[in-house]
Coordinates of C-alpha atoms and ligand atoms in Angstrom, one line a residue:
X422 CA -30.8 -14.7 -18.6
X423 CA -29.2 -15.0 -14.8
X424 CA -26.3 -12.7 -14.3
X425 CA -23.0 -14.6 -14.3
X426 CA -20.9 -14.8 -11.1
X427 CA -19.0 -12.3 -10.7
X428 CA -15.3 -13.9 -10.1
X429 CA -12.4 -11.3 -9.2
X430 CA -8.7 -12.3 -8.9
X431 CA -6.6 -10.4 -6.5
X432 CA -3.2 -10.7 -8.2
X433 CA -1.9 -11.1 -11.3
X434 CA 1.4 -13.3 -10.7
X435 CA 1.6 -16.9 -11.7
X436 CA -0.8 -17.7 -9.2
X437 CA -3.7 -15.2 -10.2
X438 CA -3.2 -15.4 -14.0
X439 CA -3.0 -19.5 -14.4
X440 CA -6.8 -19.0 -12.4
X441 CA -8.2 -16.6 -14.5
X442 CA -6.8 -18.8 -17.6
X443 CA -8.3 -21.7 -16.5
X444 CA -12.0 -20.2 -16.0
X445 CA -12.0 -18.2 -19.0
X446 CA -11.1 -20.9 -21.2
X447 CA -13.2 -23.7 -19.4
X448 CA -16.0 -21.9 -18.4
X449 CA -17.5 -20.8 -22.1
X450 CA -17.9 -17.1 -21.0
X451 CA -20.1 -18.0 -18.2
X452 CA -18.1 -15.8 -15.8
X453 CA -17.9 -12.0 -15.3
X454 CA -14.2 -12.4 -14.5
X455 CA -11.6 -9.6 -13.7
X456 CA -8.3 -10.0 -12.4
X457 CA -7.2 -6.5 -10.1
X458 CA -3.5 -6.0 -9.7
X459 CA -1.6 -3.9 -7.3
X460 CA 1.5 -3.1 -9.1
X461 CA 1.6 -1.4 -12.9
X462 CA 3.0 -4.9 -14.7
X463 CA 1.6 -8.6 -14.6
X464 CA 3.9 -11.2 -13.1
X465 CA 4.4 -10.4 -9.4
X466 CA 7.8 -12.5 -8.4
X467 CA 8.6 -12.8 -11.9
X468 CA 10.3 -10.0 -13.5
X469 CA 11.9 -10.3 -16.6
X470 CA 14.1 -7.2 -16.3
X471 CA 17.6 -6.2 -18.4
X472 CA 20.6 -4.8 -17.2
X473 CA 24.1 -4.0 -19.0
X474 CA 22.1 -4.8 -22.1
X475 CA 21.6 -8.4 -21.0
X476 CA 18.3 -10.3 -20.2
X477 CA 18.0 -11.2 -16.0
X478 CA 15.3 -12.0 -13.9
X479 CA 14.9 -10.0 -10.7
X480 CA 12.7 -12.8 -9.4
X481 CA 11.9 -16.5 -10.1
X482 CA 14.9 -17.6 -12.1
X483 CA 15.1 -21.4 -12.3
X484 CA 12.2 -24.2 -13.8
X485 CA 13.2 -26.8 -10.4
X486 CA 13.1 -30.0 -12.0
X487 CA 12.1 -30.3 -15.8
X488 CA 10.5 -33.6 -15.1
X489 CA 6.9 -33.0 -15.2
X490 CA 6.9 -29.4 -14.5
X491 CA 3.8 -27.3 -16.0
X492 CA 6.2 -24.4 -16.1
X493 CA 8.8 -26.2 -18.4
X494 CA 5.3 -27.6 -20.4
X495 CA 4.3 -24.8 -21.2
X496 CA 7.8 -23.2 -21.9
X497 CA 8.4 -25.3 -24.6
X498 CA 5.4 -25.6 -26.2
X499 CA 5.5 -21.4 -26.6
X500 CA 9.1 -22.0 -27.8
X501 CA 10.6 -20.2 -25.2
X502 CA 13.6 -22.1 -23.9
X503 CA 15.7 -21.4 -27.1
X504 CA 17.0 -17.7 -27.7
X505 CA 19.7 -16.2 -30.1
X506 CA 20.5 -14.0 -28.0
X507 CA 22.5 -15.4 -24.2
X508 CA 20.8 -15.3 -20.9
X509 CA 20.9 -15.8 -17.5
X510 CA 22.2 -19.6 -17.7
X511 CA 25.1 -20.0 -15.6
X512 CA 26.4 -22.1 -17.5
X513 CA 30.1 -21.3 -15.8
X514 CA 29.0 -21.9 -12.1
X515 CA 28.8 -25.9 -12.9
X516 CA 31.9 -27.7 -12.3
X517 CA 34.4 -24.8 -13.1
X518 CA 33.9 -22.4 -9.5
X519 CA 36.7 -21.6 -8.0
X520 CA 36.6 -21.7 -4.2
X521 CA 38.6 -18.8 -2.3
X522 CA 38.6 -18.2 1.4
X523 CA 39.6 -15.2 3.5
X524 CA 43.0 -14.1 3.2
X525 CA 43.1 -14.4 0.2
X526 CA 44.0 -18.6 -0.2
X527 CA 42.5 -20.3 -3.0
X528 CA 41.1 -23.8 -2.1
X529 CA 42.2 -27.1 -3.8
X530 CA 38.9 -28.5 -5.2
X531 CA 39.8 -31.9 -3.3
X532 CA 39.6 -30.2 -0.4
X533 CA 36.0 -28.5 -1.4
X534 CA 34.3 -31.8 -2.3
X535 CA 34.3 -34.0 0.2
X536 CA 32.3 -31.3 2.2
X537 CA 30.3 -30.3 -0.8
X538 CA 29.4 -34.3 -1.2
X539 CA 28.4 -34.2 2.6
X540 CA 26.5 -31.5 2.6
X541 CA 24.4 -32.4 -0.5
X542 CA 24.5 -35.7 1.3
X543 CA 23.0 -34.4 4.5
X544 CA 20.7 -32.7 2.8
X545 CA 19.3 -35.3 0.4
X546 CA 18.3 -37.5 3.5
X547 CA 17.1 -34.4 5.3
X548 CA 14.7 -34.6 2.1
X549 CA 13.7 -37.9 2.4
X550 CA 15.4 -39.2 -0.8
X551 CA 18.0 -42.3 -1.0
X552 CA 21.4 -41.0 -1.3
X553 CA 23.5 -42.9 -3.9
X554 CA 27.0 -44.3 -3.1
X555 CA 29.1 -45.4 -5.7
X556 CA 32.3 -44.0 -4.3
X557 CA 34.1 -47.0 -2.8
X558 CA 36.6 -44.5 -1.7
X559 CA 36.8 -41.6 0.6
X560 CA 33.9 -39.9 -0.5
X561 CA 32.1 -43.2 -0.5
X562 CA 33.1 -43.0 3.3
X563 CA 31.3 -39.7 3.6
X564 CA 28.1 -41.2 2.7
X565 CA 28.0 -43.6 4.9
X566 CA 29.2 -41.6 7.7
X567 CA 26.1 -39.4 6.7
X568 CA 23.7 -42.3 6.4
X569 CA 24.7 -43.8 9.7
X570 CA 23.9 -40.1 11.3
X571 CA 20.7 -39.5 9.5
X572 CA 19.1 -43.2 11.0
X573 CA 20.4 -42.2 14.9
X574 CA 18.7 -38.9 14.5
X575 CA 15.4 -39.8 12.6
X576 CA 12.3 -39.0 13.7
X577 CA 13.8 -35.9 15.7
X578 CA 10.7 -33.9 16.4
X579 CA 10.3 -29.8 16.4
X580 CA 14.0 -30.0 15.2
X581 CA 15.3 -27.1 12.8
X582 CA 17.2 -28.3 9.4
X583 CA 20.0 -25.8 10.7
X584 CA 20.5 -28.2 14.1
X585 CA 20.2 -30.8 11.9
X586 CA 23.3 -29.9 9.8
X587 CA 25.5 -28.9 12.6
X588 CA 25.6 -32.1 14.0
X589 CA 26.0 -33.8 10.8
X590 CA 29.2 -31.7 10.6
X591 CA 29.8 -32.8 14.2
X592 CA 29.6 -36.2 13.1
X593 CA 31.7 -36.1 10.2
X594 CA 34.3 -34.1 11.8
X595 CA 34.6 -36.9 14.4
X596 CA 34.6 -40.0 11.9
X597 CA 37.5 -38.3 9.8
X598 CA 39.4 -36.6 12.6
X599 CA 40.1 -40.1 14.3
X600 CA 40.8 -41.5 11.1
X601 CA 43.8 -39.1 11.1
X602 CA 42.4 -37.3 8.2
X603 CA 42.8 -34.5 6.7
X604 CA 44.7 -32.1 9.5
X605 CA 46.7 -30.3 7.1
X606 CA 45.4 -26.3 7.0
X607 CA 46.0 -23.8 4.7
X608 CA 47.7 -20.2 5.8
X609 CA 45.7 -19.3 8.9
X610 CA 43.1 -21.7 8.1
X611 CA 43.4 -25.2 10.5
X612 CA 41.3 -28.0 8.2
X613 CA 38.6 -27.6 10.7
X614 CA 38.1 -24.3 10.5
X615 CA 38.4 -24.3 6.4
X616 CA 36.0 -27.3 6.1
X617 CA 33.3 -26.2 8.6
X618 CA 33.5 -22.3 7.1
X619 CA 33.3 -24.4 3.6
X620 CA 29.7 -26.1 5.0
X621 CA 28.9 -23.3 6.3
X622 CA 29.4 -21.6 2.4
X623 CA 27.2 -24.5 1.3
X624 CA 24.5 -23.9 4.1
X625 CA 24.7 -19.9 2.9
X626 CA 23.2 -21.1 -0.7
X627 CA 21.0 -23.4 1.0
X628 CA 19.5 -20.2 3.1
X629 CA 18.7 -18.5 -0.6
X630 CA 17.0 -21.8 -1.9
X631 CA 14.6 -21.6 1.4
X632 CA 14.6 -17.9 2.1
X633 CA 15.4 -18.5 5.6
X634 CA 17.1 -16.1 7.2
X635 CA 18.5 -19.0 9.7
X636 CA 18.5 -22.6 9.0
X637 CA 17.6 -23.4 12.3
X638 CA 14.3 -21.7 11.8
X639 CA 13.7 -23.9 9.1
X640 CA 11.7 -26.8 10.8
X641 CA 13.5 -30.0 10.0
X642 CA 10.2 -32.7 9.9
X643 CA 8.6 -30.6 6.6
X644 CA 11.9 -30.8 4.5
X645 CA 11.1 -34.2 3.5
X646 CA 7.4 -33.4 2.5
X647 CA 8.6 -30.6 0.1
X648 CA 8.9 -32.2 -3.5
X649 CA 11.0 -31.6 -6.6
X650 CA 10.8 -32.4 -9.5
X651 CA 13.1 -34.5 -11.2
X652 CA 15.7 -34.0 -14.5
X653 CA 17.6 -30.6 -14.6
X654 CA 16.4 -27.6 -13.5
X655 CA 17.3 -25.1 -16.0
X656 CA 16.4 -21.4 -17.1
X657 CA 13.7 -19.7 -19.5
X658 CA 15.7 -18.6 -22.5
X659 CA 13.5 -15.8 -23.3
X660 CA 12.8 -14.8 -20.0
X661 CA 10.2 -16.1 -17.4
X662 CA 7.9 -13.6 -18.2
X663 CA 7.0 -15.6 -21.6
X664 CA 5.5 -18.1 -19.5
X665 CA 3.5 -15.2 -17.4
X666 CA 2.4 -13.7 -21.1
X667 CA 1.2 -16.8 -22.4
X668 CA -1.6 -17.2 -19.4
X669 CA -2.2 -13.8 -20.2
X670 CA -2.6 -14.0 -24.1
X671 CA -5.9 -15.9 -23.7
X672 CA -7.9 -12.6 -21.7
X673 CA -9.5 -10.5 -23.4
X674 CA -8.9 -6.6 -23.1
X675 CA -9.4 -5.3 -19.8
X676 CA -9.8 -8.2 -17.7
X677 CA -6.5 -7.9 -16.1
X678 CA -6.4 -4.4 -14.6
X679 CA -3.4 -2.8 -12.8
X680 CA -2.8 -0.3 -10.8
X681 CA -6.0 -1.4 -8.7
X682 CA -4.3 -2.3 -5.4
X683 CA -7.3 -3.9 -2.8
X684 CA -6.8 -2.4 0.7
X685 CA -9.9 -4.0 2.3
X686 CA -11.9 -7.5 1.9
X687 CA -15.6 -7.6 3.2
X688 CA -17.1 -11.1 3.1
X689 CA -19.6 -12.8 4.9
X690 CA -22.5 -10.8 4.3
X691 CA -25.7 -12.4 3.4
X692 CA -26.7 -10.2 0.6
X693 CA -26.8 -10.7 -2.8
X694 CA -22.9 -9.7 -3.7
X695 CA -21.3 -11.5 -0.5
X696 CA -17.9 -10.0 -1.0
X697 CA -17.2 -5.9 -1.1
X698 CA -13.4 -5.0 -2.3
X699 CA -12.4 -1.9 -1.4
X700 CA -9.6 -0.2 -3.6
X701 CA -6.7 2.4 -2.8
X702 CA -8.4 5.2 -5.0
X703 CA -11.8 4.8 -2.7
X704 CA -14.1 2.7 -5.4
X705 CA -15.8 -0.7 -4.4
X706 CA -16.3 -3.2 -6.2
X707 CA -18.5 -6.4 -5.4
X708 CA -18.3 -10.2 -6.1
X709 CA -19.6 -13.9 -5.8
X710 CA -16.2 -14.7 -5.0
X711 CA -12.7 -13.2 -4.6
X712 CA -9.4 -15.3 -5.2
X713 CA -6.8 -13.6 -3.1
X714 CA -3.5 -14.4 -4.1
X715 CA -0.8 -11.9 -2.5
X716 CA 2.1 -13.1 -1.1
X717 CA 2.4 -14.3 2.4
X718 CA 4.2 -11.5 3.2
X719 CA 1.3 -9.0 2.5
X720 CA -1.2 -11.2 4.0
X721 CA 0.6 -11.4 7.5
X722 CA 1.2 -7.4 7.2
X723 CA -2.6 -7.6 6.2
X724 CA -3.8 -9.0 9.4
X725 CA -1.2 -7.7 12.1
X726 CA -3.6 -4.9 13.2
X727 CA -7.2 -4.2 13.4
X728 CA -8.6 -2.4 10.4
X729 CA -6.4 -4.9 8.5
X730 CA -7.2 -6.1 5.1
X731 CA -10.0 -8.2 6.2
X732 CA -12.9 -7.8 7.3
X733 CA -14.2 -9.6 9.3
X734 CA -10.9 -10.8 10.8
X735 CA -9.9 -13.9 9.4
X736 CA -10.7 -17.2 11.6
X737 CA -8.0 -18.0 13.9
X738 CA -7.4 -21.2 12.0
X739 CA -6.6 -19.3 8.7
X740 CA -4.6 -16.0 10.8
X741 CA -2.5 -18.8 12.8
X742 CA -1.1 -20.3 9.7
X743 CA -0.1 -16.9 8.2
X744 CA 1.2 -16.0 11.6
X745 CA 3.2 -19.6 12.0
X746 CA 4.7 -20.4 8.2
X747 CA 7.8 -18.6 7.6
X748 CA 8.0 -16.3 4.7
X749 CA 11.9 -14.7 4.0
X750 CA 13.4 -12.1 1.9
X751 CA 15.9 -13.5 -0.9
X752 CA 17.3 -10.5 -3.1
X753 CA 19.4 -11.0 -6.2
X754 CA 22.8 -8.6 -7.0
X755 CA 23.6 -8.1 -10.3
X756 CA 27.4 -6.5 -10.7
X757 CA 29.2 -5.3 -14.2
X758 CA 32.5 -6.0 -14.2
X759 CA 35.0 -4.5 -17.0
X760 CA 36.3 -7.6 -17.9
X761 CA 34.9 -11.0 -19.4
X762 CA 35.4 -14.3 -18.9
X763 CA 35.5 -13.6 -14.8
X764 CA 35.6 -16.5 -12.9
X765 CA 32.9 -18.5 -11.2
X766 CA 33.7 -18.0 -7.4
X767 CA 32.7 -19.5 -4.1
X768 CA 32.9 -17.4 -1.2
X769 CA 34.4 -18.9 2.5
X770 CA 34.5 -16.5 5.3
X771 CA 36.5 -16.7 8.4
X772 CA 33.4 -17.5 11.4
X773 CA 32.6 -14.6 14.0
X774 CA 35.0 -14.8 16.6
X775 CA 37.9 -15.7 14.4
X776 CA 40.8 -13.0 14.6
X777 CA 41.7 -13.3 11.3
X778 CA 39.0 -11.4 10.0
X779 CA 39.0 -8.6 7.7
X780 CA 37.5 -5.9 9.3
X781 CA 36.6 -4.6 6.0
X782 CA 34.7 -6.6 4.8
X783 CA 31.0 -5.6 5.7
X784 CA 28.9 -7.6 6.9
X785 CA 26.1 -8.1 5.0
X786 CA 28.4 -9.7 2.3
X787 CA 29.5 -12.4 5.1
X788 CA 27.0 -14.8 4.1
X789 CA 27.9 -14.7 0.3
X790 CA 28.2 -18.3 -1.2
X791 CA 28.7 -17.4 -5.0
X792 CA 29.7 -14.7 -7.6
X793 CA 29.4 -15.8 -10.9
X794 CA 28.7 -14.9 -14.5
X795 CA 25.4 -15.2 -15.8
X796 CA 26.7 -17.0 -19.1
X797 CA 30.1 -17.8 -19.7
X798 CA 30.7 -14.8 -22.3
X799 CA 29.0 -12.2 -19.8
X800 CA 30.1 -9.5 -18.1
X801 CA 27.5 -9.2 -15.8
X802 CA 28.1 -11.6 -12.4
X803 CA 25.5 -12.5 -9.7
X804 CA 25.1 -13.2 -6.4
X805 CA 21.9 -14.5 -4.2
X806 CA 21.6 -13.0 -0.9
X807 CA 19.1 -14.0 2.0
X808 CA 17.4 -12.6 5.4
X809 CA 19.0 -9.5 7.3
X810 CA 21.6 -9.2 4.3
X811 CA 19.2 -9.2 1.7
X812 CA 17.3 -6.9 3.5
X813 CA 20.2 -4.5 3.8
X814 CA 21.7 -4.9 0.4
X815 CA 18.1 -3.2 -0.8
X816 CA 18.4 0.0 1.7
X817 CA 22.4 0.3 0.4
X818 CA 23.7 2.9 -2.1
X819 CA 24.8 1.7 -5.2
X820 CA 28.2 3.0 -4.5
X821 CA 28.2 1.2 -1.2
X822 CA 27.4 -2.0 -3.1
X823 CA 30.1 -1.2 -5.3
X824 CA 32.8 -0.7 -1.8
X825 CA 31.6 -4.1 0.0
X826 CA 32.1 -6.3 -3.3
X827 CA 35.2 -5.2 -4.4
X828 CA 36.7 -5.4 -1.3
X829 CA 35.5 -9.0 -0.6
X830 CA 36.6 -10.1 -3.9
X831 CA 40.2 -8.3 -3.1
X832 CA 40.3 -10.2 -0.1
X833 CA 39.6 -13.3 -0.4
X834 CA 41.1 -13.6 -3.9
X835 CA 43.9 -11.8 -3.5
X836 CA 43.4 -9.5 -6.7
X837 CA 42.9 -6.1 -7.1
X838 CA 39.0 -5.0 -7.8
X839 CA 38.6 -0.9 -8.8
X840 CA 35.8 0.7 -9.0
X841 CA 35.3 2.0 -12.8
X842 CA 36.8 5.5 -12.1
X843 CA 40.0 4.4 -11.0
X844 CA 40.6 7.0 -9.2
X845 CA 40.9 6.2 -5.3
X846 CA 44.0 3.4 -4.9
X847 CA 42.6 0.8 -3.2
X848 CA 44.0 -2.1 -0.5
X849 CA 45.2 -5.3 -1.5
X850 CA 44.7 -8.7 0.6
X851 CA 47.9 -7.7 2.4
X852 CA 47.5 -4.4 3.6
X853 CA 49.4 -2.6 0.8
X854 CA 48.8 0.2 -1.4
X855 CA 48.5 0.1 -5.5
X856 CA 48.1 2.9 -7.5
X857 CA 49.1 1.7 -11.0
X858 CA 45.9 0.8 -13.2
X859 CA 47.2 -2.0 -15.4
X860 CA 44.9 -3.7 -17.4
X861 CA 45.2 -6.6 -15.0
X862 CA 42.4 -5.1 -12.6
X863 CA 39.1 -5.6 -12.9
X864 CA 36.6 -2.8 -12.9
X865 CA 32.9 -2.7 -11.0
X866 CA 30.8 -0.1 -13.4
X867 CA 27.6 -0.4 -11.8
X868 CA 25.0 -2.8 -9.8
X869 CA 21.5 -3.9 -9.9
X870 CA 19.8 -5.6 -7.0
X871 CA 16.2 -6.4 -6.7
X872 CA 13.9 -5.0 -3.6
X873 CA 11.3 -7.7 -2.8
X874 CA 11.4 -7.2 0.6
X875 CA 10.6 -3.3 1.3
X876 CA 8.0 -3.7 -1.8
X877 CA 5.0 -3.4 -0.1
X878 CA 3.2 -5.6 -2.7
X879 CA 5.4 -8.7 -1.7
X880 CA 7.0 -7.9 1.6
X881 CA 9.7 -10.7 0.8
X882 CA 10.5 -13.2 -1.6
X883 CA 8.8 -16.4 -0.5
X884 CA 7.8 -19.0 1.9
X885 CA 9.0 -21.9 4.0
X886 CA 7.9 -23.8 6.6
X887 CA 9.3 -22.7 10.3
X888 CA 9.6 -24.4 13.1
X889 CA 6.6 -24.4 14.9
X890 CA 4.8 -24.7 11.7
X891 CA 3.5 -28.0 9.8
X892 CA 2.7 -28.5 6.2
X893 CA -1.0 -28.6 8.0
X894 CA -0.6 -24.8 8.1
X895 CA 0.1 -24.8 4.3
X896 CA -3.3 -27.3 3.7
X897 CA -4.9 -24.5 6.0
X898 CA -3.6 -21.7 3.8
X899 CA -5.6 -23.1 0.9
X900 CA -8.8 -23.7 2.8
X901 CA -11.6 -21.2 1.4
X902 CA -14.0 -19.1 3.5
X903 CA -16.5 -19.6 5.1
X904 CA -15.1 -22.8 6.4
X905 CA -17.9 -25.1 5.5
X906 CA -18.2 -27.9 8.9
X907 CA -17.0 -31.5 7.2
X908 CA -19.9 -33.2 9.3
X909 CA -22.6 -31.1 9.2
X910 CA -22.1 -29.6 5.8
X911 CA -22.8 -26.0 7.7
X912 CA -20.8 -23.1 7.6
X913 CA -19.4 -22.9 11.0
X914 CA -20.9 -20.4 13.1
X915 CA -24.1 -19.9 11.2
X916 CA -26.7 -22.8 12.2
X917 CA -29.2 -23.2 9.6
X918 CA -28.5 -20.2 8.3
X919 CA -28.0 -19.6 4.5
X920 CA -24.5 -18.4 3.8
X921 CA -23.1 -17.8 0.3
X922 CA -20.3 -20.5 -0.3
X923 CA -16.7 -19.8 -1.7
X924 CA -16.4 -16.2 -0.9
X925 CA -12.9 -16.1 -0.1
X926 CA -10.9 -18.3 -1.8
X927 CA -6.8 -18.7 -1.4
X928 CA -4.0 -19.3 -4.1
X929 CA -0.3 -18.3 -4.3
X930 CA 3.2 -20.6 -3.6
X931 CA 2.5 -20.0 0.1
X932 CA -1.3 -22.3 0.0
X933 CA 0.7 -25.6 -1.5
X934 CA 1.8 -28.2 0.4
X935 CA 4.2 -29.7 -1.3
X936 CA 5.6 -27.5 -4.0
X937 CA 5.0 -23.4 -1.8
X938 CA 7.8 -21.3 -2.5
X939 CA 8.0 -22.1 -6.2
X940 CA 6.1 -20.6 -9.6
X941 CA 5.0 -24.1 -10.8
X942 CA 3.7 -24.6 -6.7
X943 CA 1.6 -21.3 -7.6
X944 CA 0.8 -22.3 -10.7
X945 CA -0.9 -25.5 -9.1
X946 CA -2.2 -23.2 -6.4
X947 CA -4.2 -21.1 -9.3
X948 CA -5.2 -23.6 -10.9
X949 CA -6.8 -25.5 -8.0
X950 CA -8.7 -22.8 -6.6
X951 CA -9.8 -22.4 -10.7
X952 CA -11.1 -26.2 -10.5
X953 CA -13.3 -25.3 -7.3
X954 CA -15.3 -22.5 -8.8
X955 CA -15.6 -24.6 -11.9
X956 CA -16.9 -27.5 -9.8
X957 CA -19.4 -25.3 -8.0
X958 CA -21.3 -24.3 -11.0
X959 CA -20.7 -27.6 -12.4
X960 CA -18.7 -26.1 -15.0
X961 CA -17.1 -29.1 -17.3
X962 CA -16.4 -27.8 -20.6
Ligands
LIG928 C1 14.6 -13.4 -5.9 C2 13.4 -14.5 -6.3 C3 14.0 -15.7 -7.0 C4 13.3 -16.5 -7.2 N1 13.1 -17.6 -7.6 C5 12.5 -19.2 -8.1 C6 12.9 -19.6 -8.8 O1 14.0 -19.8 -9.3 N2 12.3 -20.8 -9.5 C7 11.0 -21.0 -8.6 O2 10.0 -21.7 -8.8 N3 10.6 -19.8 -8.0 C8 11.3 -18.9 -7.7 N4 10.7 -17.8 -6.8 C9 9.8 -17.9 -6.4 C10 7.9 -17.5 -7.4 O3 8.7 -16.1 -8.1 C11 7.4 -17.4 -6.5 O4 6.5 -18.1 -5.8 C12 5.8 -17.2 -7.2 O5 6.3 -16.1 -8.9 C13 4.4 -16.3 -6.4 O6 3.8 -16.4 -7.5 P1 2.1 -15.7 -6.7 O7 1.2 -15.8 -7.9 O8 2.1 -16.8 -5.7 O9 2.5 -14.8 -6.3 P2 3.2 -13.1 -6.7 O10 3.9 -13.3 -7.7 O11 3.2 -12.2 -5.8 O12 1.8 -12.4 -7.5 C14 0.6 -11.8 -6.5 C15 0.0 -10.6 -7.3 O13 -0.5 -9.7 -5.8 C16 -0.3 -8.6 -6.3 N5 -0.8 -7.4 -5.2 C17 0.0 -7.8 -3.6 N6 -0.7 -7.1 -2.9 C18 -1.9 -6.8 -3.8 C19 -3.2 -5.8 -3.4 N7 -3.1 -5.3 -2.2 N8 -4.1 -5.7 -4.3 C20 -3.6 -5.9 -5.3 N9 -2.6 -6.8 -6.0 C21 -1.8 -6.9 -5.1 C22 1.2 -8.7 -6.5 O14 1.5 -7.3 -7.1 C23 1.7 -9.3 -6.8 O15 2.0 -9.0 -8.6 C24 11.6 -17.0 -6.2 C25 10.9 -15.5 -6.0 C26 12.1 -14.2 -5.8 C27 11.5 -13.3 -5.1
LIG929 C1 -20.8 -22.0 -25.2 O1 -21.6 -20.9 -25.4 C2 -23.0 -20.4 -26.1 C3 -23.1 -19.2 -26.3 O2 -24.0 -18.9 -24.6 C4 -23.6 -21.8 -26.7 O3 -23.9 -21.3 -28.0 C5 -22.2 -22.5 -27.1 O4 -23.1 -23.9 -27.4 C6 -21.5 -23.0 -25.6 N1 -21.1 -23.9 -25.7 C7 -20.9 -25.2 -25.3 C8 -19.7 -25.8 -25.9 O5 -21.3 -25.3 -24.3
LIG930 C1 6.3 -36.9 15.9 O1 5.7 -35.7 15.9 C2 4.4 -36.5 14.9 C3 3.7 -35.4 15.2 O2 3.3 -34.8 15.9 C4 3.9 -37.8 16.4 O3 3.1 -38.7 15.3 C5 5.1 -38.8 16.2 O4 5.3 -39.8 17.2 C6 6.6 -38.0 16.7 N1 7.8 -38.8 16.8 C7 8.7 -38.5 17.6 C8 10.1 -39.9 17.1 O5 8.8 -38.2 18.4
LIG931 C1 51.6 -6.8 -1.3 O1 51.5 -7.7 -2.3 C2 51.9 -7.2 -3.5 C3 51.1 -8.2 -4.6 O2 51.7 -9.0 -4.6 C4 53.3 -7.0 -3.5 O3 54.1 -6.1 -4.8 C5 53.4 -6.3 -2.4 O4 55.2 -6.2 -2.1 C6 52.9 -6.7 -0.6 N1 53.6 -6.1 0.1 C7 53.7 -6.9 1.2 C8 53.7 -5.4 2.5 O5 53.7 -7.4 1.5
LIG932 C1 11.5 -5.6 -11.0 O1 12.1 -5.1 -12.3 C2 12.4 -3.9 -12.9 C3 13.5 -3.4 -13.8 O2 13.0 -4.0 -14.8 C4 13.1 -3.1 -11.4 O3 13.1 -1.6 -11.4 C5 12.1 -3.7 -10.5 O4 12.4 -3.0 -8.8 C6 11.6 -5.2 -10.0 N1 11.0 -5.3 -8.8 C7 11.8 -5.8 -7.6 C8 10.6 -6.0 -6.5 O5 12.6 -6.1 -7.6

């Protein structure tokens, strides 16, 4: 009997386990298959955990649209969408959020809403969606302003989402202020500074959606290529890991090897076993095919230096795509408070040059848009961080995070929030001290933060199309090596020499042109590479 083709999948995240699941179930055992994972658990950027006796997601959280989502399908079929226990469903954020501005001002929903409508209309237009305008009143007018602005800039090349949003806000302001509308401010806030700061709050949420530290670095043209599934966005009641466990459950014992970190991938040798993998413990494994599913951040680090992850180094088309595409850090902060029914907060901060800024609010809290209980009866609050702030968060001791959060909440809501020990008197928003320990005072008990930026197995959270890159780079990410010349059918640079195909293959969220950054993008990419091999070996069971 001929030797079975040996396939090694690097990484036991969504992409790697989907590929393994497909290869195993569709090949009738015709491959010698293994999955090597550098960490001590499966799931990768899916990391369901526990905090304050509640199930939480440290990584992937949402199914982004249930209509047609393969993740939704698995979660539904495995009964993972229902649970007796409460979960991170964020049911109190919808429509019930209260908005506070620096200085202790609560902002009326009627002030927030037009800005929210404007922001969402601009984002939807940028994403190439048709926006609905069924409001005949002021909000309908905002849709019109946004649509008119969009038409005036359409075809903009080399531009960023940040500059699009900025100009969109200016166009809006020019229209409404001309109409004599909205001159009333609030406390130290003028109407313009307030609306602008609310707009910035929504931009900060967008930073966490995309992982771009700066929306001026997020490519505008690519925004319309990104696809969303229709329908509700939901979280998974039994935890995101239940989907991972389902995919892994078909694999026989021993196929997935944990704590097996690959340090070098030697490829393109013309021999019997074209790929040689080196591991951190010094061991080596030969393979006919490897599917690399490590994150874009790990790839970026892997090509930075000579003696990098690949030997020979990756061809230029591949390394250029890796360099050009964006990959950012997003972290989640969980805060346990002493009180249930804590409101969902939207946080509006003064601009950098404002004289009304509270110096005590740390810089790394200033681009946090929301803080909300993970379900309506939970003591656990959640905030999302992106970019520099997210990276800083990972480095801070818990004590400092607690201080930063309570100062921020105190300064914005005008209510006192304390550390649990209750010893240190805290400053009220108006600068006076308060020492009594009444029941009204909300205390922060403990915090937990994800740490995706500093972890060498991830080096960040997810990818985005940076200004200077494009969807073509995402396609380049997916190309297997060695590259076959489409015209001649020959391997580039090898003339007529016989070179083994599909030595190094790539899957993972950053290899999907329209669903990058998501779990379902990772899923599709794993299927794609499994199918490439199945087709190559004419396996069709
Ligand atoms: C905070 C956060 C929130 C998110 N929220 C959402 C969300 O709400 N919805 C959504 O759809 N997506 C979300 N995502 C994105 C989603 O988690 C990822 O897109 C997806 O899980 C990526 O899967 P992957 O298989 O491509 O990569 P990974 O999950 O990164 O898998 C790669 C695996 O390779 C391993 N590895 C790395 N280097 C080596 C090595 N040298 N040797 C061996 N193994 C190695 C890693 O340990 C990892 O397990 C979020 C991500 C984060 C971090
Ligand atoms: C799967 O492989 C087994 C043994 O190699 C063989 O007997 C069987 O017919 C195969 N099944 C299919 C569907 O080809
Ligand atoms: C934008 O760039 C694309 C491809 O680079 C080009 O085909 C198109 O004509 C450009 N559009 C404008 C308005 O410059
Ligand atoms: C600050 O606010 C507290 C509580 O609202 C109030 O009791 C106190 O008098 C205020 N101090 C000053 C200096 O205004
Ligand atoms: C994954 O969750 C565990 C807690 O269950 C935590 O210790 C670890 O830091 C998390 N990983 C990342 C990268 O945040």
